[in-house]
Amino acid sequence: GFERDGGTELSDSFNFFVTFEGAVTHPGGPLAVREANDSVEDALWVFLGDDVGSDNVGDLFLEVHGFIWPDNTPDEPEINLPAGDVPFEAILVRCTEQIKDVEVQMSLNGGPWGPVSEAVTTPLVNDELFPPVF
């Protein structure tokens, strides 16, 4: 498809998005999201609740990027929510930088930080949904 659809020389392994859109089962109370080491070469955006699907930067719950200007959100934003399924969208942007692991973490109801893949999500975040690259 590369020759047929065009793109840059790197578009077979660079210049793409990985998107998860679903829901996180939340026990109620504080919900916080972060990138494990706040170091993303390209960009990570997270939207929650009614803001899922938005293209408005003002609706971002979390933004982490490797550009010179500051992120539009705190490094570990937190919101208090009632128990239930919380709409959740994470968008990871891969441009021309060498691919490095990015670990989106979540803390539910003041609990320890852990990968989103350890939270109860619909659909499940696992190797079937996102097969390992290597």
Coordinates of N, CA and C in Angstrom, one line a residue, residues 2-134:
F2 N 2.1 1.1 0.4 CA 3.0 2.3 0.5 C 3.1 3.0 -0.9
E3 N 3.5 2.2 -1.9 CA 3.6 2.8 -3.2 C 2.3 3.4 -3.8
R4 N 1.2 2.7 -3.5 CA -0.1 3.0 -4.0 C -0.6 4.3 -3.3
D5 N -0.5 4.3 -2.0 CA -1.1 5.4 -1.2 C -0.2 6.6 -0.9
G6 N 1.1 6.4 -1.3 CA 2.0 7.6 -1.1 C 2.5 7.7 0.4
G7 N 3.1 8.8 0.7 CA 3.6 9.1 2.0 C 5.1 9.4 2.0
T8 N 5.7 9.5 3.1 CA 7.1 9.7 3.2 C 7.9 8.4 3.1
E9 N 9.2 8.5 3.0 CA 10.0 7.3 3.0 C 9.9 6.6 4.3
L10 N 9.6 7.3 5.3 CA 9.5 6.6 6.7 C 8.1 6.1 7.0
S11 N 7.1 6.3 6.2 CA 5.8 6.1 6.6 C 5.4 4.6 6.9
D12 N 6.3 3.7 6.5 CA 6.1 2.3 6.8 C 6.4 2.0 8.3
S13 N 7.1 2.8 9.0 CA 7.5 2.6 10.4 C 7.4 3.9 11.2
F14 N 7.2 5.0 10.6 CA 7.1 6.3 11.3 C 5.9 7.0 10.8
N15 N 5.6 8.1 11.5 CA 4.5 9.0 11.1 C 3.1 8.3 11.1
F16 N 2.7 7.8 12.3 CA 1.4 7.2 12.4 C 0.9 7.4 13.8
F17 N -0.4 7.1 14.0 CA -1.1 7.3 15.3 C -1.5 5.9 15.8
V18 N -1.4 5.7 17.1 CA -2.0 4.5 17.8 C -3.1 5.1 18.7
T19 N -4.3 4.6 18.5 CA -5.5 5.2 19.3 C -6.2 4.1 20.0
F20 N -6.5 4.4 21.2 CA -7.4 3.5 22.0 C -8.6 4.4 22.4
E21 N -9.8 3.9 22.1 CA -11.0 4.5 22.5 C -11.9 3.5 23.1
G22 N -12.3 3.7 24.4 CA -13.1 2.7 25.1 C -13.6 3.3 26.4
A23 N -13.6 2.5 27.4 CA -14.1 2.9 28.7 C -13.2 2.2 29.8
V24 N -13.0 2.9 30.9 CA -12.3 2.4 32.1 C -13.4 2.2 33.2
T25 N -13.4 1.0 33.8 CA -14.3 0.8 34.9 C -13.6 1.4 36.2
H26 N -14.3 2.4 36.7 CA -13.8 3.2 37.8 C -14.6 2.9 39.1
P27 N -13.9 2.7 40.2 CA -14.6 2.4 41.5 C -15.2 3.7 42.1
G28 N -14.9 4.8 41.6 CA -15.3 6.1 42.1 C -14.2 6.8 42.9
G29 N -14.2 8.1 43.0 CA -13.2 8.9 43.6 C -12.2 9.4 42.6
P30 N -11.0 9.7 43.1 CA -10.0 10.3 42.2 C -9.6 9.3 41.0
L31 N -9.5 9.9 39.8 CA -8.9 9.2 38.7 C -7.8 10.1 38.2
A32 N -6.6 9.5 38.1 CA -5.4 10.3 37.6 C -4.8 9.5 36.5
V33 N -4.2 10.2 35.5 CA -3.5 9.6 34.4 C -2.1 10.3 34.2
R34 N -1.1 9.5 33.8 CA 0.2 10.1 33.5 C 0.9 9.2 32.5
E35 N 2.0 9.7 32.0 CA 3.0 8.9 31.3 C 4.1 8.5 32.2
A36 N 4.5 7.3 32.3 CA 5.4 6.8 33.4 C 6.6 7.7 33.7
N37 N 7.3 8.2 32.7 CA 8.5 9.0 33.0 C 8.4 10.4 32.4
D38 N 7.1 10.8 32.0 CA 6.9 12.2 31.4 C 7.9 12.5 30.3
S39 N 8.2 11.5 29.5 CA 9.2 11.7 28.4 C 8.6 11.0 27.2
V40 N 8.1 11.8 26.3 CA 7.5 11.2 25.0 C 8.2 12.0 23.9
E41 N 8.8 11.3 23.0 CA 9.5 12.0 21.9 C 8.5 12.7 21.0
D42 N 7.4 12.2 20.7 CA 6.4 12.8 19.8 C 5.2 13.4 20.6
A43 N 4.1 12.6 20.8 CA 3.0 13.2 21.6 C 2.1 12.1 22.1
L44 N 1.5 12.4 23.3 CA 0.5 11.5 23.9 C -0.6 12.4 24.3
W45 N -1.9 12.1 23.9 CA -3.0 12.9 24.3 C -4.0 11.9 24.9
V46 N -4.7 12.4 26.0 CA -5.7 11.6 26.7 C -6.9 12.5 26.9
F47 N -8.1 11.9 26.5 CA -9.4 12.6 26.7 C -10.2 11.7 27.6
L48 N -11.1 12.3 28.5 CA -12.0 11.5 29.4 C -13.4 12.0 29.2
G49 N -14.3 11.1 29.5 CA -15.7 11.5 29.6 C -16.3 12.1 28.3
D50 N -17.1 13.1 28.4 CA -17.7 13.8 27.3 C -16.7 14.3 26.3
D51 N -15.4 14.5 26.7 CA -14.4 15.1 25.8 C -13.8 14.0 24.9
V52 N -14.1 12.8 25.0 CA -13.6 11.7 24.1 C -14.1 12.1 22.7
G53 N -13.2 12.0 21.8 CA -13.6 12.3 20.4 C -13.4 13.8 20.0
S54 N -13.1 14.6 21.0 CA -12.9 16.0 20.7 C -11.6 16.3 19.9
D55 N -11.6 17.4 19.2 CA -10.3 17.8 18.6 C -9.9 19.2 19.1
N56 N -10.5 19.6 20.3 CA -10.2 20.8 20.9 C -9.2 20.7 22.0
V57 N -8.1 21.4 21.9 CA -7.0 21.3 22.8 C -7.4 21.6 24.2
G58 N -8.5 22.4 24.4 CA -9.0 22.8 25.7 C -9.7 21.6 26.4
D59 N -10.0 20.5 25.6 CA -10.6 19.4 26.2 C -9.6 18.3 26.6
L60 N -8.3 18.5 26.4 CA -7.3 17.5 26.8 C -7.3 17.3 28.3
F61 N -7.3 16.0 28.7 CA -7.1 15.7 30.1 C -5.6 15.5 30.4
L62 N -4.8 14.9 29.5 CA -3.4 14.8 29.6 C -2.8 15.0 28.3
E63 N -1.7 15.8 28.3 CA -0.8 16.0 27.1 C 0.6 15.9 27.5
V64 N 1.4 15.0 26.8 CA 2.8 14.9 27.0 C 3.4 14.9 25.7
H65 N 4.4 15.7 25.4 CA 5.1 15.7 24.1 C 6.6 16.1 24.3
G66 N 7.3 15.9 23.2 CA 8.7 16.2 23.3 C 9.1 17.5 22.6
F67 N 8.2 18.4 22.5 CA 8.5 19.7 21.8 C 8.9 20.7 22.7
I68 N 9.4 21.9 22.2 CA 10.0 22.9 23.1 C 8.9 23.6 23.9
W69 N 7.7 23.8 23.4 CA 6.7 24.5 24.1 C 6.1 23.6 25.2
P70 N 5.6 24.2 26.3 CA 5.1 23.3 27.4 C 3.8 22.5 27.1
D71 N 3.6 21.4 27.8 CA 2.4 20.7 27.7 C 1.2 21.6 28.1
N72 N 0.0 21.3 27.6 CA -1.2 22.0 27.9 C -1.8 21.5 29.2
T73 N -1.3 20.5 29.8 CA -1.9 20.0 31.0 C -0.8 19.7 32.1
P74 N -1.2 19.5 33.3 CA -0.3 19.1 34.3 C 0.3 17.7 34.0
D75 N 1.4 17.3 34.6 CA 2.0 16.0 34.3 C 1.1 14.8 34.8
E76 N 0.4 15.0 35.9 CA -0.4 14.0 36.5 C -1.8 14.5 36.9
P77 N -2.6 14.9 35.9 CA -4.0 15.4 36.1 C -4.9 14.4 36.9
E78 N -5.7 14.9 37.7 CA -6.6 14.1 38.5 C -8.0 14.7 38.5
I79 N -9.0 13.9 38.5 CA -10.4 14.3 38.6 C -11.2 13.4 39.5
N80 N -12.1 13.9 40.3 CA -13.0 13.0 41.1 C -14.3 12.7 40.2
L81 N -14.5 11.4 40.2 CA -15.7 10.9 39.4 C -16.4 9.9 40.1
P82 N -17.7 9.7 39.9 CA -18.5 8.7 40.5 C -18.1 7.3 39.9
A83 N -18.5 6.3 40.6 CA -18.2 4.9 40.1 C -18.9 4.7 38.8
G84 N -18.3 3.9 38.0 CA -18.9 3.5 36.7 C -17.9 3.5 35.6
D85 N -18.4 3.2 34.4 CA -17.5 3.2 33.2 C -17.3 4.6 32.7
V86 N -16.0 5.0 32.6 CA -15.6 6.3 32.2 C -15.1 6.3 30.8
P87 N -15.7 7.0 29.8 CA -15.1 7.0 28.5 C -13.7 7.5 28.5
F88 N -12.8 6.8 27.7 CA -11.4 7.1 27.8 C -10.8 7.0 26.4
E89 N -10.0 8.0 26.0 CA -9.4 7.9 24.7 C -7.9 8.3 24.8
A90 N -7.0 7.5 24.3 CA -5.6 7.8 24.3 C -5.1 7.8 22.9
I91 N -4.3 8.8 22.5 CA -3.8 8.9 21.2 C -2.3 9.1 21.3
L92 N -1.5 8.1 20.7 CA -0.1 8.2 20.8 C 0.4 8.6 19.3
V93 N 1.1 9.6 19.2 CA 1.6 10.1 17.9 C 3.0 9.7 17.7
R94 N 3.3 9.0 16.6 CA 4.7 8.6 16.3 C 5.1 9.3 15.0
C95 N 6.1 10.2 15.2 CA 6.6 11.0 14.0 C 7.9 10.4 13.5
T96 N 8.9 11.2 13.5 CA 10.2 10.7 12.9 C 11.2 10.3 13.9
E97 N 10.9 10.3 15.2 CA 11.8 9.9 16.2 C 11.9 8.4 16.3
Q98 N 13.0 7.9 16.8 CA 13.1 6.5 17.1 C 12.1 6.1 18.1
I99 N 11.4 4.9 17.8 CA 10.3 4.5 18.7 C 10.9 4.0 20.0
K100 N 10.4 4.6 21.1 CA 10.7 4.2 22.5 C 9.4 3.9 23.2
D101 N 9.5 3.0 24.2 CA 8.3 2.6 24.9 C 7.7 3.8 25.6
V102 N 6.4 3.9 25.6 CA 5.6 4.9 26.2 C 4.6 4.1 27.1
E103 N 4.6 4.4 28.4 CA 3.7 3.7 29.3 C 2.7 4.6 29.9
V104 N 1.4 4.5 29.4 CA 0.3 5.3 30.0 C -0.1 4.6 31.3
Q105 N -0.1 5.4 32.4 CA -0.4 4.8 33.7 C -1.7 5.5 34.2
M106 N -2.3 4.8 35.1 CA -3.6 5.3 35.7 C -3.6 5.0 37.2
S107 N -4.1 5.8 38.0 CA -4.4 5.6 39.4 C -5.9 5.8 39.7
L108 N -6.5 4.8 40.2 CA -7.9 4.8 40.5 C -8.2 4.9 42.0
N109 N -9.0 5.8 42.4 CA -9.4 6.0 43.8 C -8.2 6.1 44.7
G110 N -7.2 6.8 44.3 CA -6.0 7.0 45.2 C -5.1 5.8 45.3
G111 N -5.3 4.7 44.5 CA -4.5 3.5 44.5 C -3.2 3.8 43.8
P112 N -2.4 2.7 43.7 CA -1.0 2.9 43.1 C -1.1 3.1 41.6
W113 N -0.1 3.7 41.1 CA 0.0 3.9 39.6 C 0.2 2.5 39.0
G114 N -0.4 2.3 37.8 CA -0.2 1.1 37.1 C -0.5 1.3 35.6
P115 N 0.0 0.4 34.7 CA -0.3 0.6 33.3 C -1.8 0.5 33.1
V116 N -2.3 1.2 32.1 CA -3.7 1.2 31.7 C -4.1 -0.3 31.4
S117 N -3.2 -1.1 30.9 CA -3.5 -2.5 30.6 C -3.9 -3.3 31.8
E118 N -3.5 -2.8 33.0 CA -3.9 -3.5 34.3 C -5.3 -3.0 34.8
A119 N -5.8 -2.0 34.2 CA -7.2 -1.5 34.6 C -8.2 -2.3 33.9
V120 N -9.4 -2.4 34.4 CA -10.5 -3.0 33.7 C -11.0 -2.1 32.6
T121 N -10.8 -2.4 31.4 CA -11.2 -1.6 30.3 C -12.1 -2.3 29.3
T122 N -12.9 -1.6 28.6 CA -13.7 -2.1 27.5 C -13.4 -1.4 26.2
P123 N -12.8 -2.0 25.2 CA -12.3 -3.3 25.1 C -11.0 -3.5 26.0
L124 N -10.7 -4.7 26.3 CA -9.5 -4.9 27.1 C -8.2 -4.5 26.3
V125 N -7.3 -3.8 27.0 CA -6.0 -3.4 26.5 C -5.1 -4.6 26.7
N126 N -4.7 -5.3 25.7 CA -3.9 -6.5 25.8 C -3.1 -6.7 24.5
D127 N -2.3 -7.7 24.4 CA -1.5 -8.0 23.3 C -2.4 -8.4 22.0
E128 N -3.6 -8.8 22.3 CA -4.5 -9.1 21.1 C -4.9 -7.8 20.4
L129 N -5.3 -6.8 21.3 CA -5.7 -5.5 20.7 C -4.5 -4.8 20.2
F130 N -3.4 -4.8 20.9 CA -2.2 -4.1 20.5 C -1.0 -5.1 20.4
P131 N -0.9 -5.9 19.4 CA 0.2 -6.9 19.3 C 1.6 -6.2 19.5
P132 N 2.5 -6.9 20.2 CA 3.9 -6.4 20.3 C 4.5 -6.2 18.9
V133 N 5.3 -5.1 18.8 CA 5.9 -4.8 17.5 C 7.1 -5.7 17.3
F134 N 7.9 -6.0 18.3 CA 9.1 -6.8 18.1 C 9.0 -8.2 18.6

